[in-house]
Structures are given as C-alpha cells and as structure tokens.
Amino acid sequence: MKTLLRGHLKKKLAEFATQRLSNAATRPTIITITGSVGKTGTKEAIATALGKEDVLVSEGNYNTAFGVPLTILGLKGGGGSFSEWKRILAEAKEIAETPWEDVPKYLVLELAVDHPGDMEELREIVTPDIAVITPIPNMPVHGKFFPSAEELAEEKGKMIKNVAEGTAFLAGSEPLTTALARGTGMKTLTYGMATGDDVQMTEPELLIDERGPYGLSGKVVLDGATVPMRLNRVIAPTQFLAAGVALAVANAAGQNPVEVLARLEDWEPPQRRMQLKRTVEGMAIIDDTYNASPVAVRAALNFMKEFPVLGRRIAVLGDMRELDSAIEEQAHTEVGKLAASSVDLLIAVGERRSWLADAANKAGGEAREAEDKEAVARELAALELTKEDAVLFKASRAIGLDEVVDALTRTPSSKTAV
C-alpha cells in the first residue's frame, strides 16, 4: 500500500510541476547538477554566482522525484503524514493551474540517483539548458543499488542523454564522467585542474591571516582568458573547483564574469561540508560531518596533510555506512592506511572503528578507538588541544560528530562534552 501511495504521489507531483512550467509567463533557464562528489556545493556555488535573487534553487535534499517537483511548485514535503500529503497535493494542483507570473530567471536543481530509473523520472520533469556532472569515481559513493560504478554513471548520464542543445560541463578528472559526453547533443566542456580541461583552474593557494587559513585564491581559464578568483570563506580545493565551474555556468548563461567573481568572493560552503570553524581558543576545526564516502574521506585527508599548523593534525573519522557490504572492510582499511600518512593522530569511532584504527597503526601511524561520540569528546579533552592544533571531523551523520563539533566551538576545548 505504501509503495502504491508513493508511486501515486510521485506521478501527481511530476504532473503538477510540469504543468506549472508550461504555465510560466517566461521560461526559466534550467540548470541541473548531478554526479557523485560535490553536487550540493556545486549547486550552491552556481546559485550564488547567478545572483540568488534571480534563482529558484532546490534546498537540502530536495533532489529526488519528490523534492524536485516540490521545489518547482514552491512547496515543502509532508513527511509521513497522509493527511499532510493530501493537503499538499490539493495545493499543488491549485498552483499548477494558476498562471506563473513571478518566474525566476534561473531554476537550479540538484538531481540525485539512488536507484535505477531515478534519472529517467527526473528527466520527465525537467530538461536542462545547462548541466553539470561532478566527478563520478570508479567506486560508487552510494553503491548499494548499482552493481558497478559504470552502471551508476550511466544512470546519472541520462540527465544529458538525447538533450538536443545547451551546454554541459563534465568533471575532467574522472573517465566515467567524461565518457558521458557520448549520446548528447549538448556542447560538452570539461572542467578541472588538468592542463587539457576546457575550463581550467590552477591549484588554489590558502589565504592566511593572523588566526590561520581562512580562504583560497587562484585562477580560472575561461574562454581563453585567465581570470583571478578569490574565495574568502572556503578552504578546500574541491570547493575552488565548485566555484570555478559555477563561474563557467554563469558565463554560459550570459552573466558578467566580473560581477560573478564578486558574488563568489563571499560564497559560503553548505553546512558541515569542509566548513572551517574555530574553537573559543582559535583552534581550526574542519567540519565535514554531513556524510562520508571513501572518495570524500580521501580528499579530506589529503587536504589535512597540507593544512598549515604549528601543532598537531588530528582526524576524527567514523563509519561510512552507505557502502555495499562487499566493499565495506576494504574501503575503511584503505582510509585508515591513508590517515597514517596524512595526520599525526587518528581517532576512529563507530562500529567499524577497528578497521580504520588497525590499518592506520599497521601503516606506521598513531590511532585510537572511541566507541561513540561521547568517547570521542573524552579523547579530545585528554589531548589538551591548543590553538596551534587542527582537527578534521568526518563520518556518516548517524555517528553524531556534528554534536562534538558544536560542543568544541562553544566551550573551551579542555571542557568538551556532548
């Protein structure tokens, strides 16, 4: 019964969203984003680059066959309440049948894929004018429902398949992503930090003041011209990449690059995604607690390896819970091994902590185990952290490391409690 109701809801929401778009006084430029790494950050950077007052952007996890039509209709979901969804459908019908006068100039939508067929459902609702496909690595980020990374990429690639015109930006770092250029009529351009990329970014440099790192600066080659780009509120190279492709998207949409660069200067990353925070004493915390996948954890550890500190580099890493059971142990072991050469101390937390810690210790690093978030707080308090140290936090959300971060940023480090 629940499956039938979900199917009915999806079908009606898609119909109403499509109807609303057909009733729009002017057609918005539709910009869609998919991929496996950095989708949300890229979406938010694009919205900032375009000027948020002209943009309707999907919020949070409104990136499914439920969330995308709700975004277009300007509605929120009803959770598990049947009566609430009944009310939403009635309101959606009324909105769909009313001429859409205050149409945004741009519609920026993140499109997620969890199951085979998901992208086909989303394409029935929207067809992009401009598309971005972020890196799709050889190991699926959420691989439970796809036998191979190739099949996951193929499903995500349906976002641009058979689209007759427009521009698609594909992450140049991953062959699975660039291969998706086949089968689309869109003009395809690669973006990244390699010499051959069509939109090429230089390796960014950290901006540093008396407290330490706070931003990034670098250059972007756009339409043959090299332009400097400064980001005052982001610190990770992956975020520089997101801002760079956002600049390219805005340029393709006809925006003035000078104005776009000014907007991006103060772009802030999405909450708990490589977000720089500081304790009361001024110690750097990298809050990356929104979720965790092998590719994202490796990127965070590589970032920490180069992060300038006078004291210790510490990583608090927890379970990556959305992996297929066939690759779980291997993925955690590889991450633990990398941590040994990236940070001075690893604190591993969660049910899979021994895989992480054992691998780090065997590789010559120092690792400790913590059963849960409370144990993490005790370990950190015992370390007597100072403002010269830096701590990375990353795990699946269920581990609760966000609570440890919040405790650290509001109380002296020596008194951390959750």
Coordinates of C-alpha atoms in Angstrom, one line a residue:
M1 CA 0.0 0.0 0.0
K2 CA 2.8 2.4 0.9
T3 CA 4.5 1.7 -2.4
L4 CA 1.3 2.4 -4.3
L5 CA 0.8 5.7 -2.4
R6 CA 4.4 6.8 -3.1
G7 CA 4.0 6.0 -6.8
H8 CA 0.8 8.0 -6.9
L9 CA 2.4 10.9 -5.1
K10 CA 5.4 11.0 -7.4
K11 CA 3.2 10.8 -10.5
K12 CA 0.9 13.6 -9.4
L13 CA 3.7 15.9 -8.2
A14 CA 5.5 15.4 -11.6
E15 CA 2.3 16.3 -13.5
F16 CA 1.7 19.4 -11.4
A17 CA 5.4 20.6 -11.7
T18 CA 5.3 20.1 -15.5
Q19 CA 2.0 21.9 -15.7
R20 CA 3.4 24.8 -13.7
L21 CA 6.4 25.1 -16.0
S22 CA 4.1 25.1 -19.0
N23 CA 2.1 27.9 -17.4
A24 CA 5.1 30.1 -16.8
A25 CA 4.9 33.6 -18.2
T26 CA 8.6 33.3 -19.3
R27 CA 10.7 30.2 -19.5
P28 CA 13.4 30.0 -16.8
T29 CA 16.9 28.8 -17.8
I30 CA 17.1 25.3 -16.3
I31 CA 20.4 24.3 -14.8
T32 CA 20.8 20.8 -13.4
I33 CA 23.6 19.2 -11.4
T34 CA 24.3 15.5 -10.8
G35 CA 27.4 13.4 -10.1
S36 CA 28.8 11.6 -7.0
V37 CA 31.1 14.1 -5.3
G38 CA 30.4 17.8 -4.6
K39 CA 26.9 18.1 -6.0
T40 CA 25.4 20.2 -3.3
G41 CA 28.4 22.5 -3.0
T42 CA 28.4 23.0 -6.8
K43 CA 24.7 23.7 -6.8
E44 CA 25.1 26.3 -4.0
A45 CA 28.0 27.9 -5.8
I46 CA 26.1 28.2 -9.0
A47 CA 23.1 29.8 -7.2
T48 CA 25.5 32.4 -5.7
A49 CA 27.3 33.0 -9.0
L50 CA 24.0 33.7 -10.7
G51 CA 22.7 36.1 -8.1
K52 CA 20.3 34.5 -5.7
E53 CA 17.5 37.0 -6.1
D54 CA 17.1 35.7 -9.7
V55 CA 17.3 32.0 -8.8
L56 CA 14.9 29.3 -7.6
V57 CA 17.3 26.6 -6.1
S58 CA 16.5 23.2 -4.7
E59 CA 17.1 23.2 -0.9
G60 CA 18.7 20.5 1.2
N61 CA 17.9 17.0 -0.1
Y62 CA 15.1 18.1 -2.4
N63 CA 16.9 16.4 -5.2
T64 CA 14.6 13.4 -5.9
A65 CA 11.4 12.7 -7.8
F66 CA 9.6 14.1 -4.8
G67 CA 11.9 17.1 -4.0
V68 CA 12.4 18.4 -7.5
P69 CA 8.7 19.0 -8.3
L70 CA 8.1 20.3 -4.8
T71 CA 10.9 22.9 -5.5
I72 CA 9.3 23.9 -8.7
L73 CA 5.9 24.2 -7.0
G74 CA 7.4 26.1 -4.1
L75 CA 6.2 23.6 -1.5
K76 CA 7.6 21.5 1.3
G77 CA 7.1 17.8 1.9
G78 CA 4.6 16.2 4.2
G79 CA 6.9 13.6 5.9
G80 CA 5.0 10.5 6.9
S81 CA 1.6 12.2 7.3
F82 CA -1.1 11.0 4.8
S83 CA -3.3 14.0 5.6
E84 CA -0.5 16.4 5.1
W85 CA 0.4 14.9 1.7
K86 CA -3.3 15.1 0.7
R87 CA -3.3 18.8 1.6
I88 CA 0.0 19.3 -0.4
L89 CA -1.5 17.7 -3.5
A90 CA -4.5 19.9 -3.4
E91 CA -2.3 23.0 -3.0
A92 CA 0.0 21.7 -5.8
K93 CA -3.0 21.3 -8.1
E94 CA -4.1 24.9 -7.5
I95 CA -0.6 26.3 -8.0
A96 CA -0.2 24.3 -11.2
E97 CA -3.4 25.6 -12.7
T98 CA -2.6 29.2 -11.9
P99 CA -0.5 31.2 -14.4
W100 CA 3.1 31.6 -13.1
E101 CA 3.9 35.3 -13.3
D102 CA 6.8 35.8 -10.9
V103 CA 9.1 33.3 -12.7
P104 CA 12.7 33.2 -11.6
K105 CA 15.3 33.8 -14.3
Y106 CA 17.1 30.6 -13.3
L107 CA 16.0 27.3 -12.0
V108 CA 19.0 25.5 -10.3
L109 CA 18.2 21.9 -9.4
E110 CA 20.4 19.1 -8.0
L111 CA 19.3 15.7 -9.4
A112 CA 20.1 12.7 -7.2
V113 CA 20.2 9.0 -8.2
D114 CA 19.8 6.2 -5.6
H115 CA 18.1 3.5 -7.7
P116 CA 18.0 2.5 -11.3
G117 CA 15.4 4.6 -13.2
D118 CA 15.6 7.6 -10.9
M119 CA 17.1 9.9 -13.5
E120 CA 14.5 8.9 -16.1
E121 CA 11.8 10.0 -13.7
L122 CA 13.5 13.4 -13.1
R123 CA 14.0 13.9 -16.9
E124 CA 10.3 13.6 -17.4
I125 CA 10.0 16.8 -15.2
V126 CA 12.9 18.9 -16.4
T127 CA 15.3 19.1 -19.4
P128 CA 18.5 21.2 -18.8
D129 CA 19.7 24.2 -20.8
I130 CA 22.9 24.0 -18.8
A131 CA 24.1 20.9 -17.0
V132 CA 27.0 20.0 -14.7
I133 CA 28.2 16.5 -13.9
T134 CA 30.6 16.4 -11.0
P135 CA 33.2 13.6 -10.5
I136 CA 31.8 10.1 -10.6
P137 CA 34.7 8.0 -9.3
N138 CA 35.3 4.3 -10.0
M139 CA 34.0 3.4 -6.6
P140 CA 30.3 4.4 -6.2
V141 CA 29.7 6.8 -3.4
H142 CA 26.3 5.2 -2.5
G143 CA 26.7 1.8 -4.2
K144 CA 24.1 -0.4 -2.7
F145 CA 21.7 -0.4 -5.6
F146 CA 24.1 -0.4 -8.5
P147 CA 26.3 -3.5 -9.3
S148 CA 29.1 -1.3 -10.8
A149 CA 30.3 2.3 -11.0
E150 CA 29.7 2.2 -14.7
E151 CA 26.0 1.5 -14.3
L152 CA 25.7 4.3 -11.7
A153 CA 27.4 6.7 -14.2
E154 CA 25.2 5.5 -17.0
E155 CA 22.1 6.3 -14.9
K156 CA 23.4 9.8 -13.9
G157 CA 24.4 10.4 -17.5
K158 CA 20.8 10.2 -18.6
M159 CA 20.5 13.8 -17.3
I160 CA 22.0 14.9 -20.6
K161 CA 21.3 12.0 -22.9
N162 CA 19.4 12.9 -26.0
V163 CA 19.2 16.6 -25.0
A164 CA 19.4 18.4 -28.3
E165 CA 21.1 21.6 -27.3
G166 CA 22.6 23.6 -24.5
T167 CA 25.9 23.3 -22.6
A168 CA 27.2 20.5 -20.3
F169 CA 30.2 20.8 -18.0
L170 CA 31.8 17.5 -17.1
A171 CA 34.4 16.9 -14.4
G172 CA 37.6 16.2 -16.3
S173 CA 39.2 14.2 -13.5
E174 CA 37.1 11.1 -13.9
P175 CA 36.9 9.0 -17.1
L176 CA 33.4 7.8 -16.1
T177 CA 32.2 11.4 -16.1
T178 CA 33.8 12.5 -19.4
A179 CA 32.5 9.4 -21.2
L180 CA 29.0 10.7 -20.7
A181 CA 29.6 13.3 -23.5
R182 CA 28.6 10.5 -25.9
G183 CA 24.9 10.4 -26.6
T184 CA 24.1 14.1 -26.0
G185 CA 23.5 16.9 -28.4
M186 CA 24.7 19.4 -25.8
K187 CA 28.0 21.2 -26.2
T188 CA 30.3 19.4 -23.7
L189 CA 33.2 21.0 -21.9
T190 CA 35.4 19.5 -19.3
Y191 CA 36.4 21.4 -16.1
G192 CA 39.1 20.7 -13.6
M193 CA 42.7 21.4 -12.7
A194 CA 44.4 19.5 -15.6
T195 CA 46.1 21.2 -18.5
G196 CA 43.7 19.7 -21.0
D197 CA 40.5 20.8 -19.3
D198 CA 38.3 23.3 -21.2
V199 CA 37.6 25.3 -18.1
Q200 CA 41.0 25.0 -16.3
M201 CA 41.6 26.1 -12.7
T202 CA 45.0 26.5 -11.1
E203 CA 45.8 24.7 -7.8
P204 CA 44.5 27.3 -5.3
E205 CA 46.6 28.8 -2.6
L206 CA 45.4 29.2 1.0
L207 CA 44.7 32.8 2.2
I208 CA 46.1 33.2 5.7
D209 CA 45.8 35.9 8.4
E210 CA 46.9 36.1 12.0
R211 CA 44.4 33.3 13.0
G212 CA 45.5 31.0 10.2
P213 CA 43.9 29.9 6.9
Y214 CA 40.6 31.4 6.0
G215 CA 40.1 31.3 2.2
L216 CA 41.5 30.4 -1.2
S217 CA 42.9 32.3 -4.2
G218 CA 43.7 31.0 -7.7
K219 CA 43.0 31.5 -11.4
V220 CA 40.4 30.2 -13.9
V221 CA 40.9 30.0 -17.6
L222 CA 37.6 30.9 -19.2
D223 CA 37.0 31.3 -22.9
G224 CA 40.8 31.6 -23.4
A225 CA 41.2 34.4 -20.8
T226 CA 42.8 33.9 -17.4
V227 CA 40.9 35.5 -14.5
P228 CA 41.8 35.6 -10.8
M229 CA 39.3 34.1 -8.4
R230 CA 39.3 34.8 -4.6
L231 CA 37.1 32.9 -2.2
N232 CA 37.1 34.4 1.4
R233 CA 35.1 31.7 3.1
V234 CA 36.1 28.3 1.7
I235 CA 39.4 26.3 2.2
A236 CA 39.2 23.1 0.2
P237 CA 40.4 22.6 -3.4
T238 CA 37.1 20.8 -4.1
Q239 CA 35.3 24.0 -3.2
F240 CA 37.5 26.0 -5.5
L241 CA 36.5 23.6 -8.2
A242 CA 32.9 24.1 -7.5
A243 CA 33.3 27.9 -7.6
G244 CA 35.2 27.6 -10.9
V245 CA 32.5 25.6 -12.7
A246 CA 29.9 28.0 -11.2
L247 CA 31.7 30.9 -12.9
A248 CA 31.7 28.9 -16.2
V249 CA 28.0 28.2 -15.8
A250 CA 27.2 31.8 -15.1
N251 CA 29.3 32.8 -18.1
A252 CA 27.4 30.4 -20.3
A253 CA 24.1 31.9 -19.0
G254 CA 25.3 35.3 -20.2
Q255 CA 26.3 36.8 -16.9
N256 CA 29.1 39.4 -16.5
P257 CA 32.2 37.5 -15.1
V258 CA 33.3 40.5 -13.1
E259 CA 30.0 40.6 -11.2
V260 CA 30.0 36.8 -10.8
L261 CA 33.5 36.8 -9.3
A262 CA 32.4 39.5 -6.8
R263 CA 29.5 37.3 -5.7
L264 CA 31.6 34.3 -5.3
E265 CA 34.1 36.0 -3.0
D266 CA 31.8 35.6 -0.1
W267 CA 30.2 32.3 -1.0
E268 CA 30.0 30.0 2.0
P269 CA 30.0 26.2 1.6
P270 CA 27.0 24.2 2.6
Q271 CA 26.7 23.4 6.3
R272 CA 29.1 20.7 7.6
R273 CA 30.8 20.2 4.3
M274 CA 34.5 21.0 4.6
Q275 CA 33.5 24.0 6.7
L276 CA 36.2 25.9 8.6
K277 CA 35.2 26.7 12.2
R278 CA 37.3 27.7 15.3
T279 CA 37.1 26.9 19.0
V280 CA 36.9 29.6 21.6
E281 CA 40.8 29.5 21.7
G282 CA 41.1 29.8 18.0
M283 CA 41.9 26.2 17.1
A284 CA 40.9 25.2 13.5
I285 CA 38.1 22.7 13.1
I286 CA 37.2 21.2 9.7
D287 CA 33.6 20.3 10.0
D288 CA 32.8 17.7 7.3
T289 CA 30.3 15.8 9.3
Y290 CA 27.4 15.9 6.8
N291 CA 28.2 12.4 5.4
A292 CA 31.1 10.2 4.4
S293 CA 32.2 8.2 1.4
P294 CA 35.6 6.8 0.5
V295 CA 36.4 9.4 -2.1
A296 CA 35.3 12.3 0.1
V297 CA 37.3 11.0 3.1
R298 CA 40.4 10.6 1.0
A299 CA 40.0 14.1 -0.3
A300 CA 39.6 15.4 3.3
L301 CA 42.7 13.6 4.5
N302 CA 44.8 14.8 1.5
F303 CA 43.7 18.3 2.4
M304 CA 44.7 17.8 6.1
K305 CA 48.1 16.6 5.0
E306 CA 48.8 20.0 3.5
F307 CA 46.9 22.1 6.1
P308 CA 49.4 24.5 7.7
V309 CA 49.6 24.1 11.5
L310 CA 52.2 24.7 14.2
G311 CA 50.8 21.9 16.3
R312 CA 49.1 18.5 15.6
R313 CA 46.9 17.4 12.7
I314 CA 44.2 15.2 14.1
A315 CA 41.4 13.4 12.2
V316 CA 38.3 12.0 13.9
L317 CA 36.9 9.5 11.4
G318 CA 33.8 7.3 11.7
D319 CA 31.8 4.7 9.9
M320 CA 31.0 5.1 6.2
R321 CA 27.6 3.4 6.5
E322 CA 26.2 3.7 3.0
L323 CA 28.6 1.3 1.3
D324 CA 27.8 -2.1 -0.1
S325 CA 28.8 -4.8 2.4
A326 CA 31.2 -6.3 -0.2
I327 CA 33.5 -3.3 -0.1
E328 CA 33.0 -2.0 3.4
E329 CA 36.1 -3.5 5.1
Q330 CA 38.4 -2.7 2.2
A331 CA 37.1 0.9 2.0
H332 CA 37.6 1.5 5.7
T333 CA 41.0 -0.2 5.7
E334 CA 42.2 2.0 2.8
V335 CA 41.1 5.1 4.5
G336 CA 42.8 4.1 7.7
K337 CA 46.1 3.5 5.9
L338 CA 45.9 6.9 4.2
A339 CA 45.3 8.5 7.6
A340 CA 48.6 7.2 8.8
S341 CA 50.5 9.4 6.4
S342 CA 48.1 12.4 6.5
V343 CA 47.6 13.2 10.2
D344 CA 49.5 12.9 13.4
L345 CA 46.7 11.1 15.2
L346 CA 43.5 9.3 14.1
I347 CA 40.6 8.8 16.4
A348 CA 38.3 6.1 14.9
V349 CA 34.7 6.0 16.1
G350 CA 31.8 3.7 15.4
E351 CA 31.1 0.0 14.8
R352 CA 33.7 -0.1 12.0
R353 CA 36.4 1.8 14.0
S354 CA 38.8 -1.2 14.3
W355 CA 39.1 -1.4 10.5
L356 CA 40.2 2.2 10.5
A357 CA 42.4 2.1 13.5
D358 CA 44.1 -1.2 12.8
A359 CA 45.0 -0.1 9.3
A360 CA 46.5 3.2 10.5
N361 CA 48.6 1.6 13.2
K362 CA 49.9 -1.1 10.8
A363 CA 50.9 1.6 8.4
G364 CA 53.0 3.3 11.0
G365 CA 50.5 5.9 12.2
E366 CA 49.0 6.5 15.6
A367 CA 45.4 5.6 16.0
R368 CA 43.0 5.4 18.9
E369 CA 39.5 3.9 19.1
A370 CA 36.4 5.5 20.5
E371 CA 33.1 3.7 20.8
D372 CA 30.8 6.7 20.3
K373 CA 30.7 10.5 20.2
E374 CA 30.9 10.7 24.0
A375 CA 34.1 8.7 23.9
V376 CA 35.4 11.0 21.2
A377 CA 34.8 14.0 23.4
R378 CA 36.7 12.4 26.2
E379 CA 39.7 11.5 23.9
L380 CA 39.8 15.1 22.7
A381 CA 39.7 16.5 26.2
A382 CA 42.6 14.3 27.2
L383 CA 44.7 15.6 24.4
E384 CA 44.7 19.2 25.8
L385 CA 44.2 20.7 22.4
T386 CA 45.6 24.2 21.7
K387 CA 45.0 26.9 19.1
E388 CA 48.0 25.5 17.2
D389 CA 46.3 22.2 16.5
A390 CA 43.8 21.4 13.8
V391 CA 41.0 18.7 13.9
L392 CA 39.1 17.2 11.0
F393 CA 35.7 15.5 11.7
K394 CA 34.2 13.2 9.1
A395 CA 31.7 10.3 9.3
S396 CA 28.2 9.3 8.3
R397 CA 25.7 11.5 10.0
A398 CA 24.4 8.8 12.3
I399 CA 27.7 8.8 14.2
G400 CA 26.8 12.3 15.6
L401 CA 30.2 14.0 15.2
D402 CA 28.3 17.2 14.4
E403 CA 27.4 17.4 18.1
V404 CA 31.1 17.1 19.1
V405 CA 32.0 19.9 16.7
D406 CA 29.2 22.1 18.2
A407 CA 30.4 21.4 21.7
L408 CA 34.0 22.3 20.7
T409 CA 33.1 25.6 19.1
R410 CA 31.0 26.9 22.1
T411 CA 33.2 25.8 25.1
P412 CA 36.9 25.6 25.9
S413 CA 38.5 22.5 24.3
S414 CA 39.5 21.1 27.7
K415 CA 35.9 21.0 28.8
T416 CA 34.3 19.4 25.7
A417 CA 31.2 17.4 26.4
V418 CA 28.3 16.2 24.3

